[in-house]
mmCIF file of C-alpha atoms in Angstrom:
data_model
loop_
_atom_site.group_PDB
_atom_site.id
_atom_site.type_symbol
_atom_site.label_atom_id
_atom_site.label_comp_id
_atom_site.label_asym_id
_atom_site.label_seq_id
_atom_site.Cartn_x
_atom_site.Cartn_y
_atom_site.Cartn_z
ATOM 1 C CA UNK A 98 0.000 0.000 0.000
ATOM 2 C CA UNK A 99 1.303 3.243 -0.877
ATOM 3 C CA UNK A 100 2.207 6.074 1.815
ATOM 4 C CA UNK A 101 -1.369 7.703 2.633
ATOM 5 C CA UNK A 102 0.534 10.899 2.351
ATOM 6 C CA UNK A 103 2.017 11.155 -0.867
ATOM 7 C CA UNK A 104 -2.003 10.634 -2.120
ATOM 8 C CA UNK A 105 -3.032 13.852 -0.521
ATOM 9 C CA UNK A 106 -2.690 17.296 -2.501
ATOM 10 C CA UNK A 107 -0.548 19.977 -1.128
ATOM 11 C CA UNK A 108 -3.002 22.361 -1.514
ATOM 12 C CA UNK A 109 -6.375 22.779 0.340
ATOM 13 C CA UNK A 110 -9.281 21.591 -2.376
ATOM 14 C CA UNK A 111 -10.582 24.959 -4.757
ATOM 15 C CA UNK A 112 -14.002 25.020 -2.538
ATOM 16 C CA UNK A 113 -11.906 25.684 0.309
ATOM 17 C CA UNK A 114 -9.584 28.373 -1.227
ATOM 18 C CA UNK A 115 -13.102 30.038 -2.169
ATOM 19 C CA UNK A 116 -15.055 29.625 1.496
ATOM 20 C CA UNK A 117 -11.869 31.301 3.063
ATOM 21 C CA UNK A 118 -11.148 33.985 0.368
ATOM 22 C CA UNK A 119 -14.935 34.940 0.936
ATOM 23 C CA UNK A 120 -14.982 34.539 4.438
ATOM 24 C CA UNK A 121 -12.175 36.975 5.095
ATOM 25 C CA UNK A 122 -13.666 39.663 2.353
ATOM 26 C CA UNK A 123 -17.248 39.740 4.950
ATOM 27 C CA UNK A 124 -14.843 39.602 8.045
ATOM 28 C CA UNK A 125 -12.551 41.976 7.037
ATOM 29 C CA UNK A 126 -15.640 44.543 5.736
ATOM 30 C CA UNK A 127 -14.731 44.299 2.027
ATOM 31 C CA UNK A 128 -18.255 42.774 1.289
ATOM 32 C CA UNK A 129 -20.231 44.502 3.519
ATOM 33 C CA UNK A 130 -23.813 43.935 4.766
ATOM 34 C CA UNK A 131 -26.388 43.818 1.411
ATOM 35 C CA UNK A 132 -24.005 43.460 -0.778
ATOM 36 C CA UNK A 133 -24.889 41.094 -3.383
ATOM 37 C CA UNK A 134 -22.518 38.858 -4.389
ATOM 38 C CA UNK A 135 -22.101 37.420 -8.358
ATOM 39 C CA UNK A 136 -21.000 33.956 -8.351
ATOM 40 C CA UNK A 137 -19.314 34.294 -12.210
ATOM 41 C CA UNK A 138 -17.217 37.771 -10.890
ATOM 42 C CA UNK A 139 -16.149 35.972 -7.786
ATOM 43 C CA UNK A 140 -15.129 32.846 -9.582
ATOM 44 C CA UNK A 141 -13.229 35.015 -12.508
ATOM 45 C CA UNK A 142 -11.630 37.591 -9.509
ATOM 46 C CA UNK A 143 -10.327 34.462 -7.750
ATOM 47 C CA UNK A 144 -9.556 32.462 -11.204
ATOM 48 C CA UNK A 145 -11.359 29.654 -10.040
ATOM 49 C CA UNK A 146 -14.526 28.093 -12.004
ATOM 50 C CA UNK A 147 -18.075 28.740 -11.046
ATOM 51 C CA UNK A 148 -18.690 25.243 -9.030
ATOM 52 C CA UNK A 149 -16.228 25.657 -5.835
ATOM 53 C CA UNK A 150 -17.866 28.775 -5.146
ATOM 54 C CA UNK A 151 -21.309 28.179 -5.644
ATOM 55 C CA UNK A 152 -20.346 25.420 -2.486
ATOM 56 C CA UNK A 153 -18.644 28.214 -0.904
ATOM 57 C CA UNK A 154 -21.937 30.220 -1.165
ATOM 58 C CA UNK A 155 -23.920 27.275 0.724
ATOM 59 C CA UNK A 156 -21.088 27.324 2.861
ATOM 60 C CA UNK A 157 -21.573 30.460 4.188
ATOM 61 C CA UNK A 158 -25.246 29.999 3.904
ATOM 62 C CA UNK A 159 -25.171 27.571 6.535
ATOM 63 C CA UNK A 160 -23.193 29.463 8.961
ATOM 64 C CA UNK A 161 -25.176 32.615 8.259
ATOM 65 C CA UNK A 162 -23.071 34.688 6.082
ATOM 66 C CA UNK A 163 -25.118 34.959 3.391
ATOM 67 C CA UNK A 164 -28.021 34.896 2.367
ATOM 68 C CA UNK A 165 -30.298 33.713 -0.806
ATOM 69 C CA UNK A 166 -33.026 36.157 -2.120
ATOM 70 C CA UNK A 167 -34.869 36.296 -5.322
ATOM 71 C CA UNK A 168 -32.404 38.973 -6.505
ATOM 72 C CA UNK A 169 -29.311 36.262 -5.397
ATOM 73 C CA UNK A 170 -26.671 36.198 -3.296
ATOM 74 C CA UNK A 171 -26.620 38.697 -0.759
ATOM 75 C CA UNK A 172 -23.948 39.333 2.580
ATOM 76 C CA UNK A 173 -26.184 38.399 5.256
ATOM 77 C CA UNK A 174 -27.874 41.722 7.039
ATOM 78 C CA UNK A 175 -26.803 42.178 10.593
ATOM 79 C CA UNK A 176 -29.679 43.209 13.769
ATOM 80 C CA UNK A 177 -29.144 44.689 16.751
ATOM 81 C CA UNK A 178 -30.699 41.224 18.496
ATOM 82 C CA UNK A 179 -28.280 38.911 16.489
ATOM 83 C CA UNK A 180 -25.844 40.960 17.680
ATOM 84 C CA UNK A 181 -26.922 41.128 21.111
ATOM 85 C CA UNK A 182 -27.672 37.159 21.238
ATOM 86 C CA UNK A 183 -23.918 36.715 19.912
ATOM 87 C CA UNK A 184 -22.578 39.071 23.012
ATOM 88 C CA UNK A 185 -24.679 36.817 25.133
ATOM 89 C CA UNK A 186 -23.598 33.492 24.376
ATOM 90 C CA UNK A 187 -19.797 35.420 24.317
ATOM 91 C CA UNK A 188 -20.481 36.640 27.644
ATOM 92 C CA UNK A 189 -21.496 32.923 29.287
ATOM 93 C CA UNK A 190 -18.807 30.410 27.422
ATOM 94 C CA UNK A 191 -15.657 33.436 27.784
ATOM 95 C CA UNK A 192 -16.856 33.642 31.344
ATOM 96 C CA UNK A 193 -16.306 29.750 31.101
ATOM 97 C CA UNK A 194 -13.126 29.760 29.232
ATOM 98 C CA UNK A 195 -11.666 32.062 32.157
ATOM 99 C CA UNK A 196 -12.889 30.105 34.836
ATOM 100 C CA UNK A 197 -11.493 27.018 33.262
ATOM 101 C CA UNK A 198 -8.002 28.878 32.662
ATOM 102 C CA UNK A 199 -7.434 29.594 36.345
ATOM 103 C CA UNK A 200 -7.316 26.020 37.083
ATOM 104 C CA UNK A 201 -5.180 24.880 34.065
ATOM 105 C CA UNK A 202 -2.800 27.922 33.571
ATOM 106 C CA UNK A 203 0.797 27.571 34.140
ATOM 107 C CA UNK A 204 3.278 29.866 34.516
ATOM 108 C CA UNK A 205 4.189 30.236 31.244
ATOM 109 C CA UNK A 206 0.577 30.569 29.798
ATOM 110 C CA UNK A 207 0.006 33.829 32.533
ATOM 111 C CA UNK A 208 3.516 34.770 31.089
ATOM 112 C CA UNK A 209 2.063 34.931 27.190
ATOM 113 C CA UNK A 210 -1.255 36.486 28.325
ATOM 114 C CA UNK A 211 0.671 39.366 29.994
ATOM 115 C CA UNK A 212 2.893 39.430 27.085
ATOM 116 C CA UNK A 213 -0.088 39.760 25.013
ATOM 117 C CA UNK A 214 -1.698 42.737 26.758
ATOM 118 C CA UNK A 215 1.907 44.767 26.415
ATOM 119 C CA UNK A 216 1.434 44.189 22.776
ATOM 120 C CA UNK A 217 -2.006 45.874 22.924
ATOM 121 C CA UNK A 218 -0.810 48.678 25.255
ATOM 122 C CA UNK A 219 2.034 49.338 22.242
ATOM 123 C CA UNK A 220 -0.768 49.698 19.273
ATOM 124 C CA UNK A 221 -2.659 52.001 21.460
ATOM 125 C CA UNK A 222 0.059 54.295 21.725
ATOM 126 C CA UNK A 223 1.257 53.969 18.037
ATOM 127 C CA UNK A 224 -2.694 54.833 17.538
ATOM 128 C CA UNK A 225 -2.955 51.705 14.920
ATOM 129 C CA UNK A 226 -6.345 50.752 15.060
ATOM 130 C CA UNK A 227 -5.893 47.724 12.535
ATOM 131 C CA UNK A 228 -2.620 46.444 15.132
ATOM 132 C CA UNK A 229 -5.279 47.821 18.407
ATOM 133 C CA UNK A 230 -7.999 44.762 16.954
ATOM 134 C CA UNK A 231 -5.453 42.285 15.854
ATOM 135 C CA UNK A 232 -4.095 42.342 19.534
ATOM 136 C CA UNK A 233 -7.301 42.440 20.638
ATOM 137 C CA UNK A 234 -8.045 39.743 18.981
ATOM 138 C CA UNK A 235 -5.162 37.647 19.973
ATOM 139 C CA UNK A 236 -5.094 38.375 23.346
ATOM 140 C CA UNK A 237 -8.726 36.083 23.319
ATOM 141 C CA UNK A 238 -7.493 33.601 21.115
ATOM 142 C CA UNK A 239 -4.732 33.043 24.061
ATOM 143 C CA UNK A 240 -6.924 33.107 26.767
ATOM 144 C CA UNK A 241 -9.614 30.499 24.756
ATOM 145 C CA UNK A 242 -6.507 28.010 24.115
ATOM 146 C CA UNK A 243 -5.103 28.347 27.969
ATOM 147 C CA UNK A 244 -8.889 27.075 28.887
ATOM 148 C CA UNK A 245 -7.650 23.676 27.640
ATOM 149 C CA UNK A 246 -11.397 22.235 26.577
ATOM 150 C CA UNK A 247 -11.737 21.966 22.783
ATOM 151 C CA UNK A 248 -15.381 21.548 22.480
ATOM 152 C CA UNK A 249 -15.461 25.064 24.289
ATOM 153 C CA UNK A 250 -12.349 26.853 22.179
ATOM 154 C CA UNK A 251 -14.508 25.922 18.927
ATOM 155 C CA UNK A 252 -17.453 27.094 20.177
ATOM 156 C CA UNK A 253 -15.535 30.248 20.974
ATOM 157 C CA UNK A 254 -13.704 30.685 17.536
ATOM 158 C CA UNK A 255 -17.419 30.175 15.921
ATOM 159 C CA UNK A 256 -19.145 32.944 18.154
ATOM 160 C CA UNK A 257 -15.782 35.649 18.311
ATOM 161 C CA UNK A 258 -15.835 35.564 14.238
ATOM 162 C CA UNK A 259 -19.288 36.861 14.422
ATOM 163 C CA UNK A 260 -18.140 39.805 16.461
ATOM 164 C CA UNK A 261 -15.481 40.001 14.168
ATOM 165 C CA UNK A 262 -17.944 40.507 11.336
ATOM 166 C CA UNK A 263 -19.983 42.633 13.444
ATOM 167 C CA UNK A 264 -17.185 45.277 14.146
ATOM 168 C CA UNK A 265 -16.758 45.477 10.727
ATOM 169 C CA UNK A 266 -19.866 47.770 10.438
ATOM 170 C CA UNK A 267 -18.958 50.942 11.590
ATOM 171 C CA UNK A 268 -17.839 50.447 14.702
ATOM 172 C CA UNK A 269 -14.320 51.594 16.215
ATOM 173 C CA UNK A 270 -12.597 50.062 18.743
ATOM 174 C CA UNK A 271 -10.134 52.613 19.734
ATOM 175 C CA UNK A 272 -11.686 55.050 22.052
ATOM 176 C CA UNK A 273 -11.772 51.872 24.476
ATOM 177 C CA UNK A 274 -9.192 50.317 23.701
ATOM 178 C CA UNK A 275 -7.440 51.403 27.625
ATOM 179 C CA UNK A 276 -10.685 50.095 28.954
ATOM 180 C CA UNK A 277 -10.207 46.828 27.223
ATOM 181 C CA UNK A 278 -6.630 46.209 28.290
ATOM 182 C CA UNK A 279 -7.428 46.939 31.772
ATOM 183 C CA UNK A 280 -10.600 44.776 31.453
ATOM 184 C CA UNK A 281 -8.191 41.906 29.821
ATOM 185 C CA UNK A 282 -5.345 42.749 33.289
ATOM 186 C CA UNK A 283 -8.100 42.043 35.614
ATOM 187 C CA UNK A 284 -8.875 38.924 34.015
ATOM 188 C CA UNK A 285 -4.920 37.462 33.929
ATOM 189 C CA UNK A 286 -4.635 38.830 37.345
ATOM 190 C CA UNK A 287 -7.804 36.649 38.447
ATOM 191 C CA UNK A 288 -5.759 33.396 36.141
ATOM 192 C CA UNK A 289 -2.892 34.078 37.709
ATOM 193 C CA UNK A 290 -3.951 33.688 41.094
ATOM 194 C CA UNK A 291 -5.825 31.010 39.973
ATOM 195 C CA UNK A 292 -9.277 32.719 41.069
ATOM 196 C CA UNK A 293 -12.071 31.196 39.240
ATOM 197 C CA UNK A 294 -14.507 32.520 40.284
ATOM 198 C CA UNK A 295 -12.945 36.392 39.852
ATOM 199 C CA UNK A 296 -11.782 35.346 36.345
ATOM 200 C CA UNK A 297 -15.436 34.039 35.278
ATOM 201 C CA UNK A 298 -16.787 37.208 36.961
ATOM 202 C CA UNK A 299 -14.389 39.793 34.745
ATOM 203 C CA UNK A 300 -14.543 37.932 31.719
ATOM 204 C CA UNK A 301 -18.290 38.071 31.927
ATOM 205 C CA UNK A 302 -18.072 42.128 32.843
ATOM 206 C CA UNK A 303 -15.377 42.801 29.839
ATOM 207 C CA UNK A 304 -17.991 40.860 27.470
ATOM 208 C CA UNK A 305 -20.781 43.300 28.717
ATOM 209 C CA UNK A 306 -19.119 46.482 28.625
ATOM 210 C CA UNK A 307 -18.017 45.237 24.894
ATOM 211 C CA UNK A 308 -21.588 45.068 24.473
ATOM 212 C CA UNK A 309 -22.562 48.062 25.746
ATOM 213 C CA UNK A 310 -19.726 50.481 23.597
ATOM 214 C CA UNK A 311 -20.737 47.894 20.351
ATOM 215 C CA UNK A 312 -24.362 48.795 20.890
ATOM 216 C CA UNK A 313 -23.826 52.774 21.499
ATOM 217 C CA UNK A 314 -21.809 52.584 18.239
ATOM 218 C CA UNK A 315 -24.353 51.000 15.738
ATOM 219 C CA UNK A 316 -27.152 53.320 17.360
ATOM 220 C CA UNK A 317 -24.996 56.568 16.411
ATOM 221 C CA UNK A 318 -24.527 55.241 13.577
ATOM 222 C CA UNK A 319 -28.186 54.633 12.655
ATOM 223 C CA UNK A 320 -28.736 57.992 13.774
ATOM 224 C CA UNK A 321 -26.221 59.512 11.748
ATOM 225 C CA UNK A 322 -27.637 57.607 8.652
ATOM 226 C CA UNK A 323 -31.466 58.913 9.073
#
């Protein structure tokens, strides 16, 4: 029998290339709520054929991305109670992930979360928003993967993309940004002393106040629209 491994391509199959190219375009804002989405320009701007991303399309479907209406493909519009059902499912399994990170943490995970905050503290005084969320958004990737339960980090990963997607839409992250880091100290402080029940508590409070400045945002900025 021939080495499994030499039978497996190098490269991830084309419906995969296309579900992450079009992921990161609705994450990152490029396609942006509405939008509609034509499945021959997407195949000819990734030089792919029409069939791996019509499956990247139910892809995305599925994990409500997008949406089908009689006018096609369209990036999935975003409420203020999908949002605020996200934030509360956030709120319960981070408060979980915390908890669960207190008791597992060693010395060199508190080491890497601290680590990770000082890298947050640096973007917010270079005023770089994009380096401000990607810290941000590392820090809580850390934290999830000190937690040590993988049933709960990919329950995590699913739910933070969605507020990834959400702060796409006009929403800035800098003006509490020093909230944030001290919100994320309090929490390593709590792991670090290995204080469950303090590190489920702040968790939970960081979510809500992330709530709180995410919901303030998207109602000035329905204001400002009408």
């Amino acid at each position: 029998m021939p080495p499994l491994r030499a039978t497996l391509s190098q490269n991830p199959p084309l419906r995969d290339q296309a579900y992450s190219a079009l992921k990161d375009a609705i994450l990152s804002g490029r396609f942006a709520p509405g939008d509609h989405l034509v499945e021959l320009e997407i195949a000819q701007s990734l030089g792919l054929s029409r069939s791996p991303v019509r499956e990247a399309f139910r892809r995305l479907e599925q994990e409500g991305y997008l949406c089908v209406t009689r006018t096609g493909v369209v990036v999935q519009q975003i409420s203020l109670k999908d949002i605020e059902s996200v934030y509360y499912v956030r709120q319960r399994l981070e408060g979980m992930a915390s908890a669960l990170a207190a008791i597992c943490a060693t010395d060199e995970d508190i080491a890497q979360l601290r680590q990770s905050i000082k890298v947050m503290e640096v973007a917010l005084k270079e005023k770089n928003q994009k380096k401000v969320v990607r810290a941000g958004n590392d820090f809580h990737a850390l934290l999830y993967s000190v937690s040590d339960n993988k049933y709960l980090i990919d329950l995590l990963n699913v739910t933070y993309e969605k507020i990834r997607h959400f702060r796409t839409v006009n929403i800035t992250v800098h003006d509490r940004g020093r909230e944030a880091v001290e919100e994320h100290r309090a929490v390593v402080e709590a792991i670090a002393r290995h204080d469950a029940v303090k590190a489920d508590r702040y968790s939970q409070e960081h979510v809500q106040n992330s709530w709180a400045h995410t919901k303030r945002a998207l109602e000035k900025s329905a204001n400002e629209k009408n």
